[in-house]
Short mmCIF file of C-alpha atoms and ligand atoms in Angstrom, two decimals:
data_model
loop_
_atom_site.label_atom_id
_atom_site.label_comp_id
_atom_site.label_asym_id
_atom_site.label_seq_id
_atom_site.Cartn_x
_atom_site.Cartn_y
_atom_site.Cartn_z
CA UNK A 179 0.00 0.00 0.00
CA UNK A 180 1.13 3.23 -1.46
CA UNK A 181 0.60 6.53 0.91
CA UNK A 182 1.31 10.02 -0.19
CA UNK A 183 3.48 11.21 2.96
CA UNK A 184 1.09 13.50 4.13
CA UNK A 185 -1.27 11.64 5.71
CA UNK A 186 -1.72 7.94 7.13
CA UNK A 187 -5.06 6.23 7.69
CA UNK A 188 -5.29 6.96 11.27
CA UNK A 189 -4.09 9.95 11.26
CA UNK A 190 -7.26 11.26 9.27
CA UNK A 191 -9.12 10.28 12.84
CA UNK A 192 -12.61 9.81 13.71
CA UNK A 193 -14.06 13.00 14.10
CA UNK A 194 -13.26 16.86 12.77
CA UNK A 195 -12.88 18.84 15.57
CA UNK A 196 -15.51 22.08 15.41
CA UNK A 197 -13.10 24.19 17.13
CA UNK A 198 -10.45 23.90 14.35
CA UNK A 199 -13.12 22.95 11.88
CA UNK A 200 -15.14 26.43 11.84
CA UNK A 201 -17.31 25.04 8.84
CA UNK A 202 -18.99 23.04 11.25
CA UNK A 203 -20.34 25.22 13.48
CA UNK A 204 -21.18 27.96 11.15
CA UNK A 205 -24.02 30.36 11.14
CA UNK A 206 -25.73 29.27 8.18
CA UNK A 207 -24.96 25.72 9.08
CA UNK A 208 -26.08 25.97 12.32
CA UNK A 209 -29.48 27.45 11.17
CA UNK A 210 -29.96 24.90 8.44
CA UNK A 211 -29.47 22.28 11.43
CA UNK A 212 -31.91 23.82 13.95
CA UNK A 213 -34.57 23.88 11.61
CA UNK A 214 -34.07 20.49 10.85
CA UNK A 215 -34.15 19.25 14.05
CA UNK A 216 -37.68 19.55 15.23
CA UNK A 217 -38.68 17.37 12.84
CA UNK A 218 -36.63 14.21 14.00
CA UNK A 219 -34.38 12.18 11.81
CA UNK A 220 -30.77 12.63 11.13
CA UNK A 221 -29.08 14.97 9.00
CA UNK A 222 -25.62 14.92 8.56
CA UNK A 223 -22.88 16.59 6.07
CA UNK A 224 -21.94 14.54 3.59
CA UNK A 225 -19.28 14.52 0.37
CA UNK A 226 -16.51 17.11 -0.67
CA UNK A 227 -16.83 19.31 2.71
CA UNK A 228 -16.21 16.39 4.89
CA UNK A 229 -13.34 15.13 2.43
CA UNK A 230 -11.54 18.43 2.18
CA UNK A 231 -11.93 19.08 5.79
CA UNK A 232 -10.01 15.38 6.63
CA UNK A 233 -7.31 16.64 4.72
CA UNK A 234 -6.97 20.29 5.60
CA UNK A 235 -8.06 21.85 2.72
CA UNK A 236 -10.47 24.85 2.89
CA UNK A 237 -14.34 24.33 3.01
CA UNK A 238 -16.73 26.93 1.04
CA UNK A 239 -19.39 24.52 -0.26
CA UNK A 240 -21.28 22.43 2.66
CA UNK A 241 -24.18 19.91 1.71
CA UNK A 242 -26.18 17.62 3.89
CA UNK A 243 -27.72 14.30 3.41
CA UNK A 244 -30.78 13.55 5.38
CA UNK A 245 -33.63 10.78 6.63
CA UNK A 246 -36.02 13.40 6.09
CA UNK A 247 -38.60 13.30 3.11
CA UNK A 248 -37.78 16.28 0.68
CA UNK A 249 -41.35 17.87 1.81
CA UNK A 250 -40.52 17.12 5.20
CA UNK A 251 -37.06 19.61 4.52
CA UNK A 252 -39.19 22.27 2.69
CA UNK A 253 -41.84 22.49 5.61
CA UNK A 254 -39.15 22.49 8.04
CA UNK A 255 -37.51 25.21 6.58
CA UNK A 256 -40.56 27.23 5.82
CA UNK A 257 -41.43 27.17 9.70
CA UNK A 258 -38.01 28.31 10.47
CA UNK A 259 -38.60 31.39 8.17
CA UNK A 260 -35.45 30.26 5.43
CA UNK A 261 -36.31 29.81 1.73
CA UNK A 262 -36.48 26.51 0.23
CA UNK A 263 -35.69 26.23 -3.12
CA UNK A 264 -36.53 22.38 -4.96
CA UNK A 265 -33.93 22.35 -6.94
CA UNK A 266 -34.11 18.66 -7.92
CA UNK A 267 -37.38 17.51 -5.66
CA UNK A 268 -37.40 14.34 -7.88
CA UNK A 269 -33.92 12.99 -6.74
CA UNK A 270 -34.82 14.64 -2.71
CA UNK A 271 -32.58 17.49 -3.47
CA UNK A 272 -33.58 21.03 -1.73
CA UNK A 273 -31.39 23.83 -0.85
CA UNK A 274 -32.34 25.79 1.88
CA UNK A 275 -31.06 29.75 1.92
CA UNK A 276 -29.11 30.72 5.73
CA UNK A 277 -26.86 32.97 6.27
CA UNK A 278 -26.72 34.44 2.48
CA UNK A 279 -25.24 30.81 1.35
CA UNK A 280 -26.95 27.88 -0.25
CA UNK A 281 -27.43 24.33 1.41
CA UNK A 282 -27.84 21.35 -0.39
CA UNK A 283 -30.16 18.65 1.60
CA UNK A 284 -30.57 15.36 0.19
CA UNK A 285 -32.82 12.49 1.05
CA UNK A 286 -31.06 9.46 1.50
CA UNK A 287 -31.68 7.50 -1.39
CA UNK A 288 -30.81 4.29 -4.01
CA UNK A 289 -30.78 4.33 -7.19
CA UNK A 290 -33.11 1.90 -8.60
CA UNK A 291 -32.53 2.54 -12.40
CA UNK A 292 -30.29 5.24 -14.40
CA UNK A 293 -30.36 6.35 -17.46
CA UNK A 294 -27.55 7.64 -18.67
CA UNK A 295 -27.07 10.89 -16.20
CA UNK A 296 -30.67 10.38 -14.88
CA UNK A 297 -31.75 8.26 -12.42
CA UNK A 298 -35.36 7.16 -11.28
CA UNK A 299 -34.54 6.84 -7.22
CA UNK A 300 -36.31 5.41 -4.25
CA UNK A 301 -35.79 7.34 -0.84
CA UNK A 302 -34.10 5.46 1.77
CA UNK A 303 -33.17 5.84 5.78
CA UNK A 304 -30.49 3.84 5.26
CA UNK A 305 -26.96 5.56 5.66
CA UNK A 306 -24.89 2.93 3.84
CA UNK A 307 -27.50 2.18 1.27
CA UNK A 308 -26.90 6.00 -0.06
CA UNK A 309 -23.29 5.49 0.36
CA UNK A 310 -23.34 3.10 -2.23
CA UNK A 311 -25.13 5.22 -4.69
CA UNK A 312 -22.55 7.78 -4.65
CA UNK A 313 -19.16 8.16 -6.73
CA UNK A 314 -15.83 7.87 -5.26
CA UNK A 315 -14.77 5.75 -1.69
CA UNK A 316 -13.47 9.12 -0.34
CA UNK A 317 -16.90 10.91 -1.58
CA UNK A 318 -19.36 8.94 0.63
CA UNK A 319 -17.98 10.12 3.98
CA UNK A 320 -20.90 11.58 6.31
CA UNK A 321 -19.70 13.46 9.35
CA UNK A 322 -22.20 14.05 12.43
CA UNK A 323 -23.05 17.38 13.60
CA UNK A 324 -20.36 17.05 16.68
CA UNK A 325 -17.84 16.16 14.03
CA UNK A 326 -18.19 12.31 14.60
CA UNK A 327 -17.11 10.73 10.78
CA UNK A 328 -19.56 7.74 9.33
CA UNK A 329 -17.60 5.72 6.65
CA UNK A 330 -19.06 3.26 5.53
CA UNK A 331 -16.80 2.02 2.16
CA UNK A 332 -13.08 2.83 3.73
CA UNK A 333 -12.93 6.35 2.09
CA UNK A 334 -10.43 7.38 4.50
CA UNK A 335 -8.16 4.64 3.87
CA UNK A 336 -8.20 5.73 -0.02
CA UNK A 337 -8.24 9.21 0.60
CA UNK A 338 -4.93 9.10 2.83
CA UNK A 339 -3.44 6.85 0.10
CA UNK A 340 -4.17 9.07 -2.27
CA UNK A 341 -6.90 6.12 -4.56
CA UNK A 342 -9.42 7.31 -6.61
CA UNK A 343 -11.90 4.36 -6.33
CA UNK A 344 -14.86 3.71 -7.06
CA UNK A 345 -18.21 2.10 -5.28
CA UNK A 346 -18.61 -1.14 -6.45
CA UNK A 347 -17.38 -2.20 -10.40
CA UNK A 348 -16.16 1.20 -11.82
CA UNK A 349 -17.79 -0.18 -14.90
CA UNK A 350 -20.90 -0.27 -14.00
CA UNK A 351 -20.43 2.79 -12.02
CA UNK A 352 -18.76 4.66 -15.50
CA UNK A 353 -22.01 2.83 -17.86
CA UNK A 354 -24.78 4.08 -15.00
CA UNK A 355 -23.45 7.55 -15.14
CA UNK A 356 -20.53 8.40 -17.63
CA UNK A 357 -19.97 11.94 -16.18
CA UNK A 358 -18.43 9.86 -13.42
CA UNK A 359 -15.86 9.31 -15.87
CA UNK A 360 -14.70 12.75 -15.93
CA UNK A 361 -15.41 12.91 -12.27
CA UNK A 362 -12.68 10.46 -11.76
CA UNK A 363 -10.15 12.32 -14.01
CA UNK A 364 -10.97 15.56 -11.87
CA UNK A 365 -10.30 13.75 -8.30
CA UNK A 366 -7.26 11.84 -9.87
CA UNK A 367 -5.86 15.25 -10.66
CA UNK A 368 -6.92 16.53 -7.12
CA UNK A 369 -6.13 14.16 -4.64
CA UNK A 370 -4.53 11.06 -6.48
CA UNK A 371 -1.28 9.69 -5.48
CA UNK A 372 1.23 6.78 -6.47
CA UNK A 373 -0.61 4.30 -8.99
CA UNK A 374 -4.58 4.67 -10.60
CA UNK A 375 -7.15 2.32 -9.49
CA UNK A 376 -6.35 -0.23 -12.75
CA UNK A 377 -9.71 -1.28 -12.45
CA UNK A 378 -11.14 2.46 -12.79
CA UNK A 379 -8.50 3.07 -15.62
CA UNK A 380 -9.98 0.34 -17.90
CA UNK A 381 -13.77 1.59 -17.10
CA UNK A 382 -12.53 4.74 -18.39
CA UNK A 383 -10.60 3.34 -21.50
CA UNK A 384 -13.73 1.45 -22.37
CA UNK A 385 -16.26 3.08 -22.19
CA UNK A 386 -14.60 6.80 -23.17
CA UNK A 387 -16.93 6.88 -26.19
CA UNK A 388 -20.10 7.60 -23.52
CA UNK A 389 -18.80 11.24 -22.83
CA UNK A 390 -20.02 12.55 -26.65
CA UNK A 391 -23.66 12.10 -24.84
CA UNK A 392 -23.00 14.50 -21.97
CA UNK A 393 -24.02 17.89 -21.77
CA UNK A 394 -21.53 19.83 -22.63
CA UNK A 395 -21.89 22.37 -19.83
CA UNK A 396 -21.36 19.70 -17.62
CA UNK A 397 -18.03 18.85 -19.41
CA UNK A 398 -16.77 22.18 -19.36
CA UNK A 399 -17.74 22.13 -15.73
CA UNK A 400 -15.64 18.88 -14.50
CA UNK A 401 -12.86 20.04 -17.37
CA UNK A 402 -12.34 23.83 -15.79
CA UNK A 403 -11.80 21.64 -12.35
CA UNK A 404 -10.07 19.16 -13.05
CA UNK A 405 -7.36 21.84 -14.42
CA UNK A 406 -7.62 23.74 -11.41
CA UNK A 407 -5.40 21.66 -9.88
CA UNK A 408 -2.23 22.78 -8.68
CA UNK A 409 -0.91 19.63 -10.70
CA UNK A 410 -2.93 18.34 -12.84
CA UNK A 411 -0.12 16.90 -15.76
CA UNK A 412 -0.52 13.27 -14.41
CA UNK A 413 -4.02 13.35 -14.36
CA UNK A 414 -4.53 14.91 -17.85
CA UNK A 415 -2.09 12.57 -19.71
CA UNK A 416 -4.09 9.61 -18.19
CA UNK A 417 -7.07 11.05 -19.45
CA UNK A 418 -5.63 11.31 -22.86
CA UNK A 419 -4.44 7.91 -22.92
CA UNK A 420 -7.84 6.91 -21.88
CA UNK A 421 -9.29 8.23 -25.19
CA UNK A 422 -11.38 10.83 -23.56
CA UNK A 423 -9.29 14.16 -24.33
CA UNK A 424 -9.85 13.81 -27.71
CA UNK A 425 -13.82 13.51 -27.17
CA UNK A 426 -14.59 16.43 -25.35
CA UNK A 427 -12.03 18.92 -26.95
CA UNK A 428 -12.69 19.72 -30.31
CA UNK A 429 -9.40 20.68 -31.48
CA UNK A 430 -6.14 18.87 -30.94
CA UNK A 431 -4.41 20.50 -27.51
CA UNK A 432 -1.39 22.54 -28.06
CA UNK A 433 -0.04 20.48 -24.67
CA UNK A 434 4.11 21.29 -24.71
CA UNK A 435 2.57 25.41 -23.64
CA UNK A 436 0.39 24.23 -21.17
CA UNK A 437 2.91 21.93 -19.25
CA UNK A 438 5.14 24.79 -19.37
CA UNK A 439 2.60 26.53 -18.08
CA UNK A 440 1.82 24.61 -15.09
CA UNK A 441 5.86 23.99 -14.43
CA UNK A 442 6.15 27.79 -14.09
CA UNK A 443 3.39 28.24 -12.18
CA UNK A 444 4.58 25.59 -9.64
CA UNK A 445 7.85 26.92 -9.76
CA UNK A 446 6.63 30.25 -9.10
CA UNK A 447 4.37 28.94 -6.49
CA UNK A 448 1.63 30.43 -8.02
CA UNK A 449 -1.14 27.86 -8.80
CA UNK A 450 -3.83 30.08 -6.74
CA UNK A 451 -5.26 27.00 -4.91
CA UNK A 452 -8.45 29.10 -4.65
CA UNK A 453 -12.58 27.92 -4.44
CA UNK A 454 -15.17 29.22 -6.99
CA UNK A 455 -14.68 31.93 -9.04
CA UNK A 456 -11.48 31.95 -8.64
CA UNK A 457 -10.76 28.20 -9.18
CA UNK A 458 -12.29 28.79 -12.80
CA UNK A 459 -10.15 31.38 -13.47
CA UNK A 460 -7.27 29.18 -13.11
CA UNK A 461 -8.81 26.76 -15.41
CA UNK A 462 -9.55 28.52 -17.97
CA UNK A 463 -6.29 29.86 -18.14
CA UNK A 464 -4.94 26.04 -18.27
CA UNK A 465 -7.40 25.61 -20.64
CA UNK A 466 -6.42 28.75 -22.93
CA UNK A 467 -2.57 27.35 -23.25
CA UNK A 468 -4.19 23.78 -24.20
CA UNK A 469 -6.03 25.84 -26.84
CA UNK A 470 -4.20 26.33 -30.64
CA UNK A 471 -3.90 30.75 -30.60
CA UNK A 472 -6.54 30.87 -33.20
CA UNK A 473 -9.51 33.05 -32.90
CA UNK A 474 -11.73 29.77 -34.52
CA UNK A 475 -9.75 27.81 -32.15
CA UNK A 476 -11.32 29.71 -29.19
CA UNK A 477 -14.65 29.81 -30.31
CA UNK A 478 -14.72 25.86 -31.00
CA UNK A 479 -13.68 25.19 -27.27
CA UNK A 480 -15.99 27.69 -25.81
CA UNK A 481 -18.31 26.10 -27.74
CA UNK A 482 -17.97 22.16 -27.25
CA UNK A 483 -17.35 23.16 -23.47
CA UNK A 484 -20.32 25.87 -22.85
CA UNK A 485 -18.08 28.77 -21.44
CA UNK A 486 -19.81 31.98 -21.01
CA UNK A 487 -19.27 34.56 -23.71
CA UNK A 488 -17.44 36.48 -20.75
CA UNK A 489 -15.13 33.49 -20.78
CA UNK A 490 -14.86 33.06 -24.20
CA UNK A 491 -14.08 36.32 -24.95
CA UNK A 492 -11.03 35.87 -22.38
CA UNK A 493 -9.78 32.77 -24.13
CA UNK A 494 -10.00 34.41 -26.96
CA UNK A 495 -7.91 37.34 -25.69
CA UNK A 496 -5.56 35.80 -23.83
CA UNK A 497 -4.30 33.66 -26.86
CA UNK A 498 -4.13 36.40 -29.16
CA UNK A 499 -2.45 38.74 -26.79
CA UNK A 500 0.20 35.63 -25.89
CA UNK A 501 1.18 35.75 -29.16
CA UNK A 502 1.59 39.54 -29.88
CA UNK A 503 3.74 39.90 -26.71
CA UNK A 504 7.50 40.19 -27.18
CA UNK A 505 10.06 37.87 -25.28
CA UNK A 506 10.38 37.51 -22.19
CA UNK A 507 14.14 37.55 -22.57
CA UNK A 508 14.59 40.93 -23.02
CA UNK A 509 12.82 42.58 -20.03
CA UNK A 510 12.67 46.08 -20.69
CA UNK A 511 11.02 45.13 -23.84
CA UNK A 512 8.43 43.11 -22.27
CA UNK A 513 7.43 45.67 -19.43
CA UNK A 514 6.56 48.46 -21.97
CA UNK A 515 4.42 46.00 -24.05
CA UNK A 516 3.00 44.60 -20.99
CA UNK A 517 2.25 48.62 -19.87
CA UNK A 518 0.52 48.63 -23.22
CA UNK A 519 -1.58 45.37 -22.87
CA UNK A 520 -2.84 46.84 -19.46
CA UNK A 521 -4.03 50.59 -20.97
CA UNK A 522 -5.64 48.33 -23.71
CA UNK A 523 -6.97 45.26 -22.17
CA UNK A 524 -7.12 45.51 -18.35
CA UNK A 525 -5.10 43.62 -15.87
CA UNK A 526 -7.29 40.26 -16.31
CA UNK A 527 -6.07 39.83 -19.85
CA UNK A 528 -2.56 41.50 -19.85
CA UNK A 529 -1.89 39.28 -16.57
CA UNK A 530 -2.95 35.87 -18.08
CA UNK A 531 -1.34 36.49 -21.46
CA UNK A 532 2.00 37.16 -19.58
CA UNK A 533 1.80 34.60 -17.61
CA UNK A 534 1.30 32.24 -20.72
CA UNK A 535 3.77 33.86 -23.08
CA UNK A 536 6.61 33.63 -20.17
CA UNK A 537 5.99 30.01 -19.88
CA UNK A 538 6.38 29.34 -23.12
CA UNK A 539 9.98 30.66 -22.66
CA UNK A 540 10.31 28.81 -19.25
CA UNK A 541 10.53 32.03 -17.57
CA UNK A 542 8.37 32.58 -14.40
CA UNK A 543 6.32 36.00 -13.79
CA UNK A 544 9.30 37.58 -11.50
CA UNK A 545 11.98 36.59 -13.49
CA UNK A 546 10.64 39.55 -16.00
CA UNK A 547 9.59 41.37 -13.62
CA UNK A 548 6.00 41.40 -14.29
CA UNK A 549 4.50 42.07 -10.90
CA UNK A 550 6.46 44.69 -10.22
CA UNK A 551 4.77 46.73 -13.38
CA UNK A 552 1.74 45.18 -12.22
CA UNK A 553 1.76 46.21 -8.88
CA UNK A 554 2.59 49.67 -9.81
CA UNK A 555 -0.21 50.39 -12.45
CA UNK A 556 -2.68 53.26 -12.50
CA UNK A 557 -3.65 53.43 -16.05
CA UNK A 558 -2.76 56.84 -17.53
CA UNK A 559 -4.90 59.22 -18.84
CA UNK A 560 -4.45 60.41 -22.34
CA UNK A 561 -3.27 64.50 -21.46
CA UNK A 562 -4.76 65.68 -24.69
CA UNK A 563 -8.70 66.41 -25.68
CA UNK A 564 -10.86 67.90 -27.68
CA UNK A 565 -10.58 70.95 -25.90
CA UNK A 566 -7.05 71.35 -26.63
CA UNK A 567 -7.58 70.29 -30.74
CA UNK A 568 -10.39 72.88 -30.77
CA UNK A 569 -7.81 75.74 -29.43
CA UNK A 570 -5.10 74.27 -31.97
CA UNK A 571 -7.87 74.97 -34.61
CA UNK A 572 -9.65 71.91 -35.06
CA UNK A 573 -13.37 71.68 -35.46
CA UNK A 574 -15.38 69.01 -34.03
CA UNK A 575 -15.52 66.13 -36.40
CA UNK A 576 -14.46 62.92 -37.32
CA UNK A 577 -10.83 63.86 -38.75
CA UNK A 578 -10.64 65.55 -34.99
CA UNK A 579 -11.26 62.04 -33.45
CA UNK A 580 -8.75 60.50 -36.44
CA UNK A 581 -6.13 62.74 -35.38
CA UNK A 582 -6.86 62.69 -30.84
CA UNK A 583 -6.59 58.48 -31.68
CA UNK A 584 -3.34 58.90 -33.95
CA UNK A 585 -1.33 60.98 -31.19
CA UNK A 586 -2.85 58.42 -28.64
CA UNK A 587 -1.28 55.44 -30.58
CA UNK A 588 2.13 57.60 -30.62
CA UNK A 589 1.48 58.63 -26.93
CA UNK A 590 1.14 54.84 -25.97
CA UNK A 591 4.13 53.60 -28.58
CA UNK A 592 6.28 55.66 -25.90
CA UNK A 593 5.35 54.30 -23.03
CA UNK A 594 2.92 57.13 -22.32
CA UNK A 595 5.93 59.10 -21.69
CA UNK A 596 4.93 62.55 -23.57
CA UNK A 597 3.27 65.41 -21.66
CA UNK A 598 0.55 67.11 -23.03
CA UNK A 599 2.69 69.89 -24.45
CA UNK A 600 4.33 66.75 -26.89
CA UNK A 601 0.34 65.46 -27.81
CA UNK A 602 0.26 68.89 -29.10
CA UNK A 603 3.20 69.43 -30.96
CA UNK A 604 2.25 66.06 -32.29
CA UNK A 605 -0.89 66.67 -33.10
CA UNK A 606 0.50 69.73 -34.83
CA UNK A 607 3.06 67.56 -36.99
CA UNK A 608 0.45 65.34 -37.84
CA UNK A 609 -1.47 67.94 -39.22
CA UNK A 610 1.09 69.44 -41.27
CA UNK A 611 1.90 65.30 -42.76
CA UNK A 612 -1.51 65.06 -43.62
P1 LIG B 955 -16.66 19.69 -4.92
O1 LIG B 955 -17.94 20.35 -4.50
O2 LIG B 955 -15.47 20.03 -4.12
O3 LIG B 955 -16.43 19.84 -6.38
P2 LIG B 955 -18.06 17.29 -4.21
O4 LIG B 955 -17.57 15.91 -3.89
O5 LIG B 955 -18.81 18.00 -3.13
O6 LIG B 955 -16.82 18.11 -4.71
P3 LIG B 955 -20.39 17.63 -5.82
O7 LIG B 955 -20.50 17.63 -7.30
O8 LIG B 955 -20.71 18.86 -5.05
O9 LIG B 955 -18.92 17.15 -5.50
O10 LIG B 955 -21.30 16.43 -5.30
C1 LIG B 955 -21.60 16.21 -3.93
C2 LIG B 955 -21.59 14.71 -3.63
O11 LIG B 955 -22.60 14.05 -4.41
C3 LIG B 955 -20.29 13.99 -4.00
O12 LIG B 955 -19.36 14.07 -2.95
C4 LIG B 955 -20.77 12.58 -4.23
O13 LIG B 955 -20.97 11.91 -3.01
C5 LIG B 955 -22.13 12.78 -4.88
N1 LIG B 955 -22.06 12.83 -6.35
C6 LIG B 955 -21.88 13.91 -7.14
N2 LIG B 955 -21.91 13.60 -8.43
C7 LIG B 955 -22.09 12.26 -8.49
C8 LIG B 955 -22.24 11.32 -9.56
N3 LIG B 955 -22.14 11.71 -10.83
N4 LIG B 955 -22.44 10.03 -9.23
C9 LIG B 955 -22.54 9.65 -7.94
N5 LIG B 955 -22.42 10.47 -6.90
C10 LIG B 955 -22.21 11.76 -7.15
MG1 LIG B 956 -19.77 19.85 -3.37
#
């Protein structure tokens, strides 16, 4: 038996401790609980909150698995004053509103038949029975309210080993449900150490061809994740030797940039470990250096993978500007184009396409020096207007705006070094050219 150094089997313990384990004892948690409790039965967390917590990584999303019927949950909540919202009342899923943050609560349950991604499911008050429904070992872990942890299918012992596996045969598990697939993928690049599950690996080689029948928000989804990860090389070559990169991205992945990518970023320390938003971010970014700098490029993968047009806009960007930028080699040169991305593009853009142009030269973010224009960046204002054209003569008009954008483009060429009184005498020469 493999384990990945950090943790041993016992030392992931029997219970999270709420006074080092804040989640736990939370406002919104706390409500969610109380107003559950009049009504009997047992709720406890369940899934990635309990997981995380075991091995010290930070908690933002907590959900609950219950005895209660789903309209047992939504009366509950109603008489405690919180919003209920039946988000998926057919599989006993409800998430209640405390605190500002949503809850999931979910009837334990069994699958009795699935259909691809759906499932037609009888509700249960049987903890281990809706283990067994669920995904991954290290995924069915329930903890009590005091912190008191229920395994029932030794997800501890795989999680402090670092082994994706899955609940019963992974084939049957992948053929019930193929976004598990992915799923598996995304916690192999996550939390997998030493050697895959084989068994899971040839579910996944198999039966790869099942993922052209998922939505492909849902891919994009699990995708943006599963890149996330600080380290996620392992993970994604696995996948591609699975069969399943090539089915969910629909051009072939420019893969030398984006390892260089993540090996600077590691190097550099800088693989923003964050939650939500943020955790997208860092995908997408991943996902920008897997994508060939092509503007038909970047609209194909927003495409198969459902980004937002926010986000596919920034792919788009990001690429193109990559490419424009000059080497990192020759600092000086970089800064003032990076000073220009930034008064064109924002710091979003400029600071992803530095980060993946520096990469591609093995150079990490300090090592040119980027932060440090970064850090230092108000945008400057353009010193001339229309104001001054009209007392240099001008009249309002569109050669006025031709000429204010010309000197701009000069202005910006010199790293918006010229005072006002040069945009004049500019604007002056220009005149005189034209
Ligand atoms: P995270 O929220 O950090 O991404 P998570 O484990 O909480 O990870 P969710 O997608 O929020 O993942 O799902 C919550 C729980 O529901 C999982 O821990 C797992 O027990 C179960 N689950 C989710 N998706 C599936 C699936 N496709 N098949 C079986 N069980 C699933
Ligand atoms: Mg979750």
């Amino acid at each position: 038996m493999t384990t990945n150094g950090l943790f041993s089997e016992s030392s992931l313990g029997d219970r999270l401790d709420p006074a080092a384990h804040l989640w736990l004892v939370a406002p919104g948690v706390r409500t969610v609980l109380d107003a559950l409790r009049p009504c009997g039965g047992i709720t406890r967390f369940v899934g990635g909150a309990v997981r995380d917590a075991l091995i010290g990584r930070p908690v933002n999303e907590v959900d609950f698995a219950t005895t209660l019927q789903p309209e047992g949950v939504l009366d509950a909540l109603q008489r405690a004053g919180l919003k209920g919202i039946p988000t998926g009342m057919a599989h006993g899923t409800i998430t209640a509103v405390a605190d500002g943050k949503g809850y999931e609560i979910t009837t334990l349950r069994r699958d009795v038949r699935t259909f691809g991604r759906r499932a037609e499911v009888a509700f249960s008050d049987d903890w281990e029975t809706d283990a067994t429904r669920r995904d991954f070992t290290f995924n069915a872990l329930y903890a009590d309210e005091d912190g008191t942890i229920r395994d029932f299918t030794e997800g501890r012992r795989d999680l402090a080993r670092g082994l994706v596996r899955f609940i019963g045969r992974a084939e049957d598990r992948v053929r019930e449900d193929s976004l598990r697939l992915l799923r598996f993928f995304r916690f192999t690049a996550w939390l997998g150490q030493g050697e895959p599950d084989p068994e899971a690996v040839d579910a996944c080689r198999r039966f790869s061809p099942l993922l052209g029948g998922l939505s492909r928000e849902r891919v994009g989804h699990e995708i943006l994740k599963l890149l996330a990860a600080p380290d996620p090389r392992s993970a994604w070559a696995l996948m591609t030797a699975c069969g399943a990169t090539a089915r969910i991205l629909p051009v072939p992945p420019t893969e030398e940039r984006w390892v260089r990518l993540v090996a600077a970023q590691l190097a550099a320390d800088e693989t923003f470990a964050g939650r939500g938003e943020n955790l997208r971010r860092t995908g997408l970014l991943r996902l920008t250096a897997l994508t060939p700098p092509t503007p038909e490029s970047a609209q194909r993968v927003t495409e198969a993978l459902r980004l937002s047009r926010a986000e596919g806009r920034l792919v788009e960007s990001w690429g193109r500007l990559a490419a424009h930028l000059p080497s990192g080699h020759t600092a000086k040169v970089f800064q003032a184009a990076l000073r220009q991305a930034l008064y064109d593009e924002g710091e979003e853009v400029a600071l992803g396409a530095a980060l993946l142009r520096t990469a591609e030269e093995g150079l990490t973010l300090d090592e040119v020096g980027v932060r440090e224009v970064i850090n230092g960046w108000t945008s400057p204002m353009f010193p001339l207007n229309g104001e001054d054209m009209r007392k240099l003569g001008w009249e309002e008009g569109p050669e006025m705006g031709l000429v204010l954008r010309a000197v701009e483009a000069w202005w910006r060429a010199r790293d918006f070094q010229p005072t006002r009184e040069d945009c004049r005498a500019e604007a002056c020469r220009f005149a005189d050219k034209t």
